[in-house]
C-alpha cells in the first residue's frame, strides 16, 4: 500500500464521513475519524431520501438490508392538483430498471445504523473532537489542530459539511444563500382526511397560491414530513437561529395565503399549526462550484457537502456524498506506488464534478414544480423547461443518475494513467 494511505484521517462522522470510513475499510485502507459533536447528540429531526444510486453504495457496504425494515420504500413521486387528484406520476426509482426503490428514513436512524457498523468494524471515532485548522502540509503529510492539540495524518479528508473548516485550506469560497427557505414539519398520516383511501403520500400538491411537498418518514408511512418553500431575504447566522426558534413566525410562513388554498392543503396546514412547536427551518445554501477539492500537495481533500452542497430540490445531497465516498475509496484502494496522488485526485474531481453539474441542472426542473401556479405557467411557456420535465418521467430517463458508470471510468484510468 502507498505510504500516503498509512494514516488516513476523516474529519466528520456525518453521513459522508461514516460511509467513507466503511468504504475505505472495504478497500483495506485503515482510517480514524474526528467528530465535533458528541455521540449522544441527536441528528437533525427530518428524514433523508436515498435514491437508487445511494442505495447501491449502501448495499455494497451491507447497510441497505439493515435499514430496509426502517425505511419507507417507493417508486413514484406523484404530482397532485389542489383537490388531491394525481396529475402526473414521476417514476423516481423503478427497481426493475435501476435495481432499487427510493428509501426514506429519519436521518438519526440512518446515522445510528452507520455508527453501529463503524463500531462493529472497529473503526475508531473520536467524538467531541473539533477540527480547528491545518497547521502544515508537507510532501510527507499533514499536521492539524483538534481541540487545540496537534495531530498528524498522511491523508486528511474533510467530510465536515457545508460550513467545512477543512475546506478553508483549499478554497476561501463560502457557501451562498440561494434566496429560498423551507419551513417544514411533521404530522401523523392518520390526522388528515385524505380524498381517497389510496392517496399516495409521497407527493407534491400544487395549489394556486403555492405548493406543499410531503413524504413518509417511516416504513409504514404513518409519519409524514410536509414542507413549503419560499423566496426569503438573507439573514446572518443569528438571524436564522432567531427565526428558527420563533415557531409562531414559522407557522405563519407555512400557512401563508391560507384562504387561497383548497380544503386538502388547508386541513394539512391546520394540523401543522396544531403542532407548530415542531416546525423547522431550512434556508437553502449551496456551494459555488470549486476549481478543485484537494490541496496543491494532495494530502488534504474534501467530500460531500464540504465540496459541493447542492440545491435540496435535487434530492441528491446525501446520494452524491455517498458516491464521493465510494469512488474515492475505490480510487485510493486501486492506486499503485507509481501513480501520483495529486494526479489521481484531480482525475477524481473532474469525474465527480461532471456529475454534480448534471444534478444541479436536474434540480432546476424540480424547483419549477414547487412554484406558485402563475410563476409555473410563465416558465412552462418556455419550451426547454417542458421538454426537460418530460424526459425526467420516462422510464429509462434516470439511468444516467441512478446507474453511474464512474467505477468503470476509475478502473480504466487506473490501468492507463495519463
Ligand atoms: C432538512 C434537510 C433535509 C435533507 N433531505 C435530503 C434528502 O432527502 N436526500 C438527500 O440526498 N439529501 C438531503 N439533504 C442534504 C443532505 O443532508 C446533505 O447533503 C448531507 O447530510 C451531506 O452529508 P455530509 O456528511 O457531507 O455533511 P453533514 O451531514 O453536514 O455532516 C458533517 C459532519 O461533520 C461534523 N463536523 C462539522 N464540522 C466539524 C469540525 N470542525 N470538526 C469535526 N467534525 C465536524 C458535523 O458535526 C457532522 O457530523 C437534506 C438536508 C437537510 C438540511
Short mmCIF file of C-alpha atoms and ligand atoms in Angstrom, two decimals:
data_model
loop_
_atom_site.label_atom_id
_atom_site.label_comp_id
_atom_site.label_asym_id
_atom_site.label_seq_id
_atom_site.Cartn_x
_atom_site.Cartn_y
_atom_site.Cartn_z
CA UNK A 1 0.00 0.00 0.00
CA UNK A 2 1.18 3.52 -0.80
CA UNK A 3 2.57 5.31 2.31
CA UNK A 4 0.02 8.04 1.76
CA UNK A 5 -2.60 5.56 2.97
CA UNK A 6 -0.78 4.57 6.19
CA UNK A 7 -2.62 7.04 8.37
CA UNK A 8 -5.86 8.34 6.85
CA UNK A 9 -7.95 10.71 8.97
CA UNK A 10 -11.53 11.77 8.25
CA UNK A 11 -13.00 14.93 9.76
CA UNK A 12 -16.73 14.48 10.41
CA UNK A 13 -18.71 11.31 11.20
CA UNK A 14 -21.84 12.55 9.43
CA UNK A 15 -23.36 10.62 6.56
CA UNK A 16 -20.48 11.07 4.10
CA UNK A 17 -17.70 10.61 6.69
CA UNK A 18 -19.21 7.41 8.08
CA UNK A 19 -19.79 5.89 4.63
CA UNK A 20 -16.28 6.90 3.51
CA UNK A 21 -14.74 5.17 6.53
CA UNK A 22 -16.69 1.98 5.76
CA UNK A 23 -15.78 2.14 2.06
CA UNK A 24 -12.08 2.64 2.90
CA UNK A 25 -12.33 -0.32 5.27
CA UNK A 26 -13.79 -2.43 2.41
CA UNK A 27 -10.74 -1.43 0.35
CA UNK A 28 -8.40 -2.48 3.20
CA UNK A 29 -7.43 1.13 4.00
CA UNK A 30 -7.37 1.80 7.76
CA UNK A 31 -8.67 5.17 8.95
CA UNK A 32 -9.95 7.04 12.01
CA UNK A 33 -12.48 9.84 12.44
CA UNK A 34 -12.71 13.05 14.48
CA UNK A 35 -16.30 14.23 15.01
CA UNK A 36 -17.12 17.59 16.66
CA UNK A 37 -20.46 16.50 18.10
CA UNK A 38 -20.95 14.08 20.97
CA UNK A 39 -22.23 10.56 20.34
CA UNK A 40 -25.39 11.28 22.34
CA UNK A 41 -26.26 14.40 20.25
CA UNK A 42 -29.36 13.82 18.15
CA UNK A 43 -29.10 14.41 14.38
CA UNK A 44 -31.47 16.78 12.57
CA UNK A 45 -35.11 15.80 13.03
CA UNK A 46 -36.09 15.06 9.45
CA UNK A 47 -35.74 12.20 7.03
CA UNK A 48 -33.49 11.71 4.03
CA UNK A 49 -34.34 10.02 0.75
CA UNK A 50 -31.83 7.52 -0.52
CA UNK A 51 -32.19 7.20 -4.29
CA UNK A 52 -31.09 4.07 -6.21
CA UNK A 53 -27.56 5.44 -6.73
CA UNK A 54 -27.20 5.97 -2.97
CA UNK A 55 -28.83 2.58 -2.24
CA UNK A 56 -26.22 0.86 -4.41
CA UNK A 57 -23.39 2.33 -2.31
CA UNK A 58 -25.09 1.28 0.95
CA UNK A 59 -25.88 -2.17 -0.45
CA UNK A 60 -22.20 -2.81 -1.26
CA UNK A 61 -21.35 -1.98 2.35
CA UNK A 62 -24.03 -4.28 3.78
CA UNK A 63 -26.00 -1.32 5.20
CA UNK A 64 -29.06 -1.36 2.95
CA UNK A 65 -30.50 -4.61 4.29
CA UNK A 66 -30.11 -3.26 7.82
CA UNK A 67 -32.05 -0.06 7.12
CA UNK A 68 -34.66 -1.65 4.81
CA UNK A 69 -37.13 -2.54 7.61
CA UNK A 70 -36.89 1.04 8.92
CA UNK A 71 -37.42 2.76 5.56
CA UNK A 72 -40.44 3.81 3.53
CA UNK A 73 -39.81 2.43 0.06
CA UNK A 74 -41.35 3.98 -3.01
CA UNK A 75 -41.08 4.06 -6.79
CA UNK A 76 -43.10 7.17 -7.56
CA UNK A 77 -43.32 10.82 -6.74
CA UNK A 78 -46.84 11.95 -7.60
CA UNK A 79 -47.82 15.47 -8.62
CA UNK A 80 -51.35 16.29 -7.45
CA UNK A 81 -53.77 19.10 -8.12
CA UNK A 82 -55.36 21.19 -5.38
CA UNK A 83 -58.15 18.64 -4.89
CA UNK A 84 -55.60 15.84 -4.47
CA UNK A 85 -56.12 14.21 -7.90
CA UNK A 86 -52.96 12.75 -9.42
CA UNK A 87 -51.93 14.74 -12.47
CA UNK A 88 -48.56 13.12 -13.06
CA UNK A 89 -46.64 10.17 -11.67
CA UNK A 90 -42.91 10.60 -11.90
CA UNK A 91 -41.13 7.31 -11.84
CA UNK A 92 -38.32 8.19 -9.46
CA UNK A 93 -36.98 4.70 -8.88
CA UNK A 94 -38.09 1.71 -10.92
CA UNK A 95 -36.35 -1.27 -9.25
CA UNK A 96 -36.65 -3.37 -12.43
CA UNK A 97 -34.52 -0.83 -14.25
CA UNK A 98 -32.37 0.77 -11.57
CA UNK A 99 -32.12 -2.13 -9.14
CA UNK A 100 -33.60 -0.28 -6.15
CA UNK A 101 -36.57 1.75 -4.98
CA UNK A 102 -36.09 5.02 -3.11
CA UNK A 103 -35.67 4.53 0.65
CA UNK A 104 -36.73 7.25 3.07
CA UNK A 105 -35.94 7.19 6.79
CA UNK A 106 -35.11 9.54 9.63
CA UNK A 107 -31.54 10.81 9.45
CA UNK A 108 -30.77 9.78 13.04
CA UNK A 109 -31.94 6.24 12.30
CA UNK A 110 -29.55 6.00 9.33
CA UNK A 111 -26.70 7.61 11.25
CA UNK A 112 -27.21 5.33 14.27
CA UNK A 113 -27.02 2.29 12.00
CA UNK A 114 -23.88 3.57 10.24
CA UNK A 115 -22.20 4.25 13.57
CA UNK A 116 -23.12 0.77 14.83
CA UNK A 117 -21.38 -0.71 11.80
CA UNK A 118 -18.32 1.54 12.34
CA UNK A 119 -18.16 0.09 15.83
CA UNK A 120 -18.53 -3.50 14.63
CA UNK A 121 -15.75 -2.98 12.09
CA UNK A 122 -13.55 -1.42 14.78
CA UNK A 123 -13.17 1.93 13.05
CA UNK A 124 -12.25 4.46 15.72
CA UNK A 125 -14.40 7.59 16.02
CA UNK A 126 -13.37 10.27 18.50
CA UNK A 127 -16.49 12.26 19.43
CA UNK A 128 -16.42 15.80 20.85
CA UNK A 129 -13.26 16.35 18.76
CA UNK A 130 -13.45 19.58 16.81
CA UNK A 131 -11.05 20.11 13.93
CA UNK A 132 -9.81 23.71 14.05
CA UNK A 133 -7.30 24.25 11.25
CA UNK A 134 -4.44 22.87 9.22
CA UNK A 135 -1.07 23.72 10.75
CA UNK A 136 1.16 22.49 7.93
CA UNK A 137 1.11 20.32 4.82
CA UNK A 138 4.39 18.88 3.56
CA UNK A 139 5.36 16.25 0.99
CA UNK A 140 5.03 13.66 3.80
CA UNK A 141 1.67 14.53 5.33
CA UNK A 142 -0.40 16.96 7.32
CA UNK A 143 -0.38 18.38 10.84
CA UNK A 144 -3.59 19.91 12.15
CA UNK A 145 -5.33 21.04 15.32
CA UNK A 146 -8.16 19.18 17.05
CA UNK A 147 -9.46 20.72 20.30
CA UNK A 148 -6.23 22.70 20.48
CA UNK A 149 -3.98 19.61 20.18
CA UNK A 150 -1.61 18.89 17.29
CA UNK A 151 -2.50 15.74 15.30
CA UNK A 152 -0.90 14.15 12.25
CA UNK A 153 -2.14 12.26 9.19
CA UNK A 154 -0.74 11.02 5.91
CA UNK A 155 -4.02 11.99 4.22
CA UNK A 156 -6.76 14.19 5.69
CA UNK A 157 -10.29 14.04 4.25
CA UNK A 158 -12.79 16.73 5.22
CA UNK A 159 -16.34 15.34 5.41
CA UNK A 160 -17.34 18.19 7.70
CA UNK A 161 -20.40 19.52 5.91
CA UNK A 162 -21.40 22.73 4.19
CA UNK A 163 -19.60 25.04 6.66
CA UNK A 164 -16.43 22.93 6.40
CA UNK A 165 -13.37 24.12 8.31
CA UNK A 166 -11.12 21.80 6.24
CA UNK A 167 -12.30 23.48 3.02
CA UNK A 168 -10.84 26.81 4.18
CA UNK A 169 -7.37 25.42 3.46
CA UNK A 170 -8.38 24.57 -0.12
CA UNK A 171 -10.60 27.50 -1.05
CA UNK A 172 -11.69 30.77 0.58
CA UNK A 173 -15.12 30.42 -1.09
CA UNK A 174 -18.01 30.42 1.44
CA UNK A 175 -21.41 28.80 0.79
CA UNK A 176 -24.02 31.14 -0.68
CA UNK A 177 -27.68 31.56 0.19
CA UNK A 178 -29.99 30.70 -2.71
CA UNK A 179 -32.71 33.18 -1.66
CA UNK A 180 -35.08 30.30 -0.83
CA UNK A 181 -36.01 28.96 2.59
CA UNK A 182 -38.12 25.96 3.50
CA UNK A 183 -40.39 25.58 6.52
CA UNK A 184 -41.31 22.01 7.33
CA UNK A 185 -42.99 19.96 9.99
CA UNK A 186 -44.34 16.51 10.74
CA UNK A 187 -47.80 15.10 11.27
CA UNK A 188 -49.37 11.67 11.72
CA UNK A 189 -50.77 10.48 8.37
CA UNK A 190 -53.94 9.49 10.24
CA UNK A 191 -54.64 13.10 11.25
CA UNK A 192 -55.78 14.08 7.73
CA UNK A 193 -58.95 13.07 5.94
CA UNK A 194 -57.43 12.15 2.55
CA UNK A 195 -59.60 12.47 -0.59
CA UNK A 196 -59.19 8.72 -1.28
CA UNK A 197 -58.04 5.67 0.70
CA UNK A 198 -55.22 5.06 -1.79
CA UNK A 199 -53.96 8.66 -1.72
CA UNK A 200 -50.18 8.45 -2.42
CA UNK A 201 -48.40 10.42 0.27
CA UNK A 202 -45.02 10.75 -1.41
CA UNK A 203 -46.35 13.69 -3.40
CA UNK A 204 -46.38 17.35 -4.29
CA UNK A 205 -49.72 19.17 -4.04
CA UNK A 206 -49.89 22.06 -6.49
CA UNK A 207 -52.46 24.64 -5.41
CA UNK A 208 -52.83 28.16 -6.81
CA UNK A 209 -51.10 30.16 -4.04
CA UNK A 210 -48.29 27.63 -3.60
CA UNK A 211 -47.11 24.06 -3.28
CA UNK A 212 -46.88 21.58 -0.40
CA UNK A 213 -44.49 18.68 -0.73
CA UNK A 214 -44.57 15.67 1.51
CA UNK A 215 -43.13 12.26 2.13
CA UNK A 216 -43.49 9.44 4.65
CA UNK A 217 -40.61 9.23 7.15
CA UNK A 218 -41.17 5.70 8.49
CA UNK A 219 -41.62 2.25 6.96
CA UNK A 220 -45.40 2.05 7.39
CA UNK A 221 -45.96 5.62 6.14
CA UNK A 222 -47.62 6.69 9.38
CA UNK A 223 -45.48 9.82 9.93
CA UNK A 224 -45.27 12.47 7.25
CA UNK A 225 -42.93 15.35 6.57
CA UNK A 226 -44.69 18.31 4.94
CA UNK A 227 -42.83 21.35 3.64
CA UNK A 228 -43.26 24.61 1.78
CA UNK A 229 -40.52 26.71 0.26
CA UNK A 230 -40.46 30.48 -0.29
CA UNK A 231 -38.31 33.30 -1.53
CA UNK A 232 -36.92 34.78 1.71
CA UNK A 233 -34.41 37.61 2.30
CA UNK A 234 -30.96 36.65 3.52
CA UNK A 235 -30.15 36.69 7.25
CA UNK A 236 -26.94 36.17 9.19
CA UNK A 237 -26.46 33.10 11.39
CA UNK A 238 -28.01 34.77 14.46
CA UNK A 239 -30.95 35.89 12.35
CA UNK A 240 -31.62 32.37 11.04
CA UNK A 241 -31.33 30.96 14.56
CA UNK A 242 -33.79 33.55 15.89
CA UNK A 243 -36.25 32.78 13.08
CA UNK A 244 -35.96 29.03 13.69
CA UNK A 245 -36.89 29.47 17.37
CA UNK A 246 -39.84 31.77 16.57
CA UNK A 247 -42.39 28.98 15.97
CA UNK A 248 -45.34 31.40 15.52
CA UNK A 249 -43.48 33.17 12.71
CA UNK A 250 -42.59 29.81 11.10
CA UNK A 251 -46.22 28.79 11.37
CA UNK A 252 -47.46 31.95 9.64
CA UNK A 253 -44.90 31.38 6.89
CA UNK A 254 -46.07 27.79 6.49
CA UNK A 255 -49.72 28.93 6.34
CA UNK A 256 -49.06 31.94 4.08
CA UNK A 257 -52.07 32.69 1.80
CA UNK A 258 -54.15 30.12 3.74
CA UNK A 259 -57.50 31.45 2.50
CA UNK A 260 -56.49 30.97 -1.15
CA UNK A 261 -55.81 27.22 -0.71
CA UNK A 262 -58.36 24.45 -1.21
CA UNK A 263 -59.61 22.15 1.55
CA UNK A 264 -56.87 19.50 1.31
CA UNK A 265 -53.98 21.94 1.80
CA UNK A 266 -55.97 23.83 4.44
CA UNK A 267 -56.50 20.68 6.51
CA UNK A 268 -52.76 19.91 6.34
CA UNK A 269 -51.96 23.49 7.43
CA UNK A 270 -54.45 23.17 10.31
CA UNK A 271 -52.71 20.01 11.54
CA UNK A 272 -49.26 21.56 11.18
CA UNK A 273 -50.45 24.68 13.09
CA UNK A 274 -51.63 22.43 15.91
CA UNK A 275 -48.05 21.10 16.09
CA UNK A 276 -46.21 24.34 15.40
CA UNK A 277 -43.60 23.72 18.15
CA UNK A 278 -42.15 21.02 15.90
CA UNK A 279 -41.70 23.32 12.87
CA UNK A 280 -38.19 23.55 11.44
CA UNK A 281 -36.47 26.00 9.15
CA UNK A 282 -34.12 25.11 6.32
CA UNK A 283 -32.57 28.06 4.49
CA UNK A 284 -31.17 26.68 1.23
CA UNK A 285 -27.44 27.28 0.91
CA UNK A 286 -25.22 25.88 -1.81
CA UNK A 287 -21.53 25.83 -2.54
CA UNK A 288 -20.42 27.68 -5.64
CA UNK A 289 -18.51 25.38 -7.97
CA UNK A 290 -14.93 24.93 -6.76
CA UNK A 291 -11.92 24.59 -9.10
CA UNK A 292 -10.59 21.64 -7.12
CA UNK A 293 -11.40 19.62 -4.00
CA UNK A 294 -7.79 18.90 -2.98
CA UNK A 295 -4.82 20.89 -1.75
CA UNK A 296 -1.84 21.52 -4.03
CA UNK A 297 0.25 18.72 -2.48
CA UNK A 298 -2.74 16.38 -2.42
CA UNK A 299 -2.65 15.42 1.28
CA UNK A 300 -5.93 17.20 2.03
CA UNK A 301 -9.20 16.67 0.21
CA UNK A 302 -12.92 17.25 0.81
CA UNK A 303 -16.08 15.30 0.03
CA UNK A 304 -19.87 15.63 0.44
CA UNK A 305 -21.43 18.98 1.32
CA UNK A 306 -17.99 20.38 2.13
CA UNK A 307 -17.11 20.05 -1.57
CA UNK A 308 -20.40 20.64 -3.35
CA UNK A 309 -23.53 21.33 -1.28
CA UNK A 310 -26.21 21.18 -3.98
CA UNK A 311 -29.79 22.50 -4.10
CA UNK A 312 -32.09 20.37 -1.90
CA UNK A 313 -34.65 20.10 -4.67
CA UNK A 314 -32.21 17.71 -6.39
CA UNK A 315 -32.89 15.19 -3.58
CA UNK A 316 -29.27 14.17 -4.19
CA UNK A 317 -27.21 15.77 -1.40
CA UNK A 318 -26.73 12.55 0.53
CA UNK A 319 -26.64 10.39 -2.57
CA UNK A 320 -23.86 12.39 -4.20
CA UNK A 321 -21.97 12.40 -0.90
CA UNK A 322 -22.22 8.58 -0.88
CA UNK A 323 -20.95 8.46 -4.45
CA UNK A 324 -17.98 10.65 -3.45
CA UNK A 325 -17.17 8.27 -0.61
CA UNK A 326 -17.48 5.13 -2.71
CA UNK A 327 -15.48 6.41 -5.70
CA UNK A 328 -12.73 7.98 -3.58
CA UNK A 329 -12.25 4.74 -1.63
CA UNK A 330 -12.20 2.75 -4.88
CA UNK A 331 -9.63 5.08 -6.39
CA UNK A 332 -7.38 5.10 -3.31
CA UNK A 333 -7.70 1.34 -2.99
CA UNK A 334 -6.51 0.83 -6.56
CA UNK A 335 -3.58 3.29 -6.52
CA UNK A 336 -0.24 1.81 -7.43
CA UNK A 337 3.01 3.11 -5.98
CA UNK A 338 3.73 4.70 -9.36
CA UNK A 339 0.54 6.79 -9.52
CA UNK A 340 0.83 10.39 -8.36
CA UNK A 341 -1.78 11.01 -5.65
CA UNK A 342 -2.44 14.57 -6.78
CA UNK A 343 -2.98 13.45 -10.37
CA UNK A 344 -5.41 10.76 -9.19
CA UNK A 345 -7.35 13.24 -7.06
CA UNK A 346 -7.60 15.70 -9.96
CA UNK A 347 -8.96 12.93 -12.19
CA UNK A 348 -11.49 12.02 -9.48
CA UNK A 349 -12.53 15.67 -9.05
CA UNK A 350 -13.35 16.03 -12.76
CA UNK A 351 -15.25 12.75 -12.78
CA UNK A 352 -17.35 13.78 -9.80
CA UNK A 353 -17.81 17.45 -10.70
CA UNK A 354 -19.27 16.48 -14.10
CA UNK A 355 -21.97 14.52 -12.27
CA UNK A 356 -22.59 17.29 -9.76
CA UNK A 357 -23.11 19.77 -12.65
CA UNK A 358 -25.74 17.45 -14.17
CA UNK A 359 -27.51 17.03 -10.81
CA UNK A 360 -27.69 20.81 -10.35
CA UNK A 361 -29.36 21.12 -13.78
CA UNK A 362 -31.91 18.47 -12.77
CA UNK A 363 -32.72 20.35 -9.54
CA UNK A 364 -33.87 23.34 -11.58
CA UNK A 365 -36.69 21.18 -13.02
CA UNK A 366 -37.97 20.32 -9.53
CA UNK A 367 -37.77 23.97 -8.46
CA UNK A 368 -40.25 24.79 -11.24
CA UNK A 369 -42.71 22.18 -9.93
CA UNK A 370 -42.63 23.86 -6.49
CA UNK A 371 -43.51 27.38 -7.71
CA UNK A 372 -46.94 29.02 -7.27
CA UNK A 373 -49.22 28.46 -10.28
CA UNK A 374 -48.74 31.85 -12.01
CA UNK A 375 -44.94 31.59 -11.93
CA UNK A 376 -45.08 27.92 -13.05
CA UNK A 377 -47.25 28.76 -16.02
CA UNK A 378 -44.96 31.59 -17.05
CA UNK A 379 -41.99 29.23 -17.10
CA UNK A 380 -43.97 26.47 -18.81
CA UNK A 381 -44.27 28.70 -21.85
CA UNK A 382 -40.54 28.27 -22.34
CA UNK A 383 -40.05 25.19 -24.50
CA UNK A 384 -36.86 24.00 -22.77
CA UNK A 385 -38.50 23.63 -19.32
CA UNK A 386 -41.33 21.42 -20.64
CA UNK A 387 -39.14 19.06 -22.55
CA UNK A 388 -36.78 18.57 -19.63
CA UNK A 389 -39.69 17.70 -17.31
CA UNK A 390 -40.93 15.07 -19.73
CA UNK A 391 -37.54 13.43 -20.05
CA UNK A 392 -37.42 13.02 -16.27
CA UNK A 393 -40.60 10.99 -16.20
CA UNK A 394 -39.71 8.49 -18.91
CA UNK A 395 -38.86 5.02 -17.63
CA UNK A 396 -35.18 4.93 -18.56
CA UNK A 397 -34.67 8.69 -18.24
CA UNK A 398 -32.87 8.49 -14.90
CA UNK A 399 -30.31 5.86 -15.84
CA UNK A 400 -27.55 8.47 -16.08
CA UNK A 401 -28.23 9.41 -12.45
CA UNK A 402 -29.09 6.09 -10.85
CA UNK A 403 -26.65 3.84 -12.68
CA UNK A 404 -23.38 5.78 -12.84
CA UNK A 405 -20.51 4.43 -14.88
CA UNK A 406 -17.86 6.05 -12.68
CA UNK A 407 -16.49 2.72 -11.35
CA UNK A 408 -15.63 1.65 -14.90
CA UNK A 409 -14.05 5.02 -15.60
CA UNK A 410 -11.89 4.72 -12.49
CA UNK A 411 -10.82 1.18 -13.37
CA UNK A 412 -9.93 2.26 -16.91
CA UNK A 413 -7.96 5.27 -15.64
CA UNK A 414 -6.03 3.21 -13.11
CA UNK A 415 -4.97 0.78 -15.85
CA UNK A 416 -3.77 3.54 -18.15
CA UNK A 417 -2.75 6.57 -16.09
CA UNK A 418 -2.44 9.67 -18.27
C1 LIG B 1 -33.64 19.23 6.33
C2 LIG B 1 -32.75 18.54 5.33
C3 LIG B 1 -33.28 17.51 4.54
C4 LIG B 1 -32.48 16.88 3.58
N1 LIG B 1 -33.01 15.89 2.82
C5 LIG B 1 -32.24 15.24 1.93
C6 LIG B 1 -32.74 14.13 1.17
O1 LIG B 1 -33.90 13.74 1.31
N2 LIG B 1 -31.92 13.50 0.27
C7 LIG B 1 -30.64 13.92 0.09
O2 LIG B 1 -29.93 13.31 -0.75
N3 LIG B 1 -30.11 14.96 0.79
C8 LIG B 1 -30.87 15.62 1.70
N4 LIG B 1 -30.35 16.67 2.42
C9 LIG B 1 -28.97 17.07 2.19
C10 LIG B 1 -28.04 16.15 3.00
O3 LIG B 1 -28.47 16.15 4.34
C11 LIG B 1 -26.59 16.57 2.89
O4 LIG B 1 -26.23 16.64 1.54
C12 LIG B 1 -25.72 15.53 3.63
O5 LIG B 1 -26.05 15.50 5.00
C13 LIG B 1 -24.26 15.84 3.45
O6 LIG B 1 -23.54 14.95 4.27
P1 LIG B 1 -22.11 15.35 4.84
O7 LIG B 1 -21.67 14.19 5.63
O8 LIG B 1 -21.25 15.84 3.72
O9 LIG B 1 -22.38 16.61 5.78
P2 LIG B 1 -23.13 16.64 7.18
O10 LIG B 1 -24.29 15.73 7.17
O11 LIG B 1 -23.37 18.09 7.47
O12 LIG B 1 -22.08 16.06 8.22
C14 LIG B 1 -20.92 16.78 8.60
C15 LIG B 1 -20.39 16.19 9.89
O13 LIG B 1 -19.15 16.83 10.20
C16 LIG B 1 -19.16 17.24 11.56
N5 LIG B 1 -18.29 18.43 11.67
C17 LIG B 1 -18.55 19.68 11.21
N6 LIG B 1 -17.52 20.50 11.47
C18 LIG B 1 -16.60 19.74 12.14
C19 LIG B 1 -15.31 20.04 12.69
N7 LIG B 1 -14.79 21.27 12.61
N8 LIG B 1 -14.62 19.04 13.30
C20 LIG B 1 -15.14 17.78 13.37
N9 LIG B 1 -16.37 17.46 12.86
C21 LIG B 1 -17.09 18.42 12.26
C22 LIG B 1 -20.62 17.54 11.86
O14 LIG B 1 -20.89 17.50 13.25
C23 LIG B 1 -21.32 16.42 11.09
O15 LIG B 1 -21.43 15.24 11.84
C24 LIG B 1 -31.14 17.31 3.39
C25 LIG B 1 -30.61 18.34 4.19
C26 LIG B 1 -31.39 18.95 5.16
C27 LIG B 1 -30.81 20.08 5.99
#
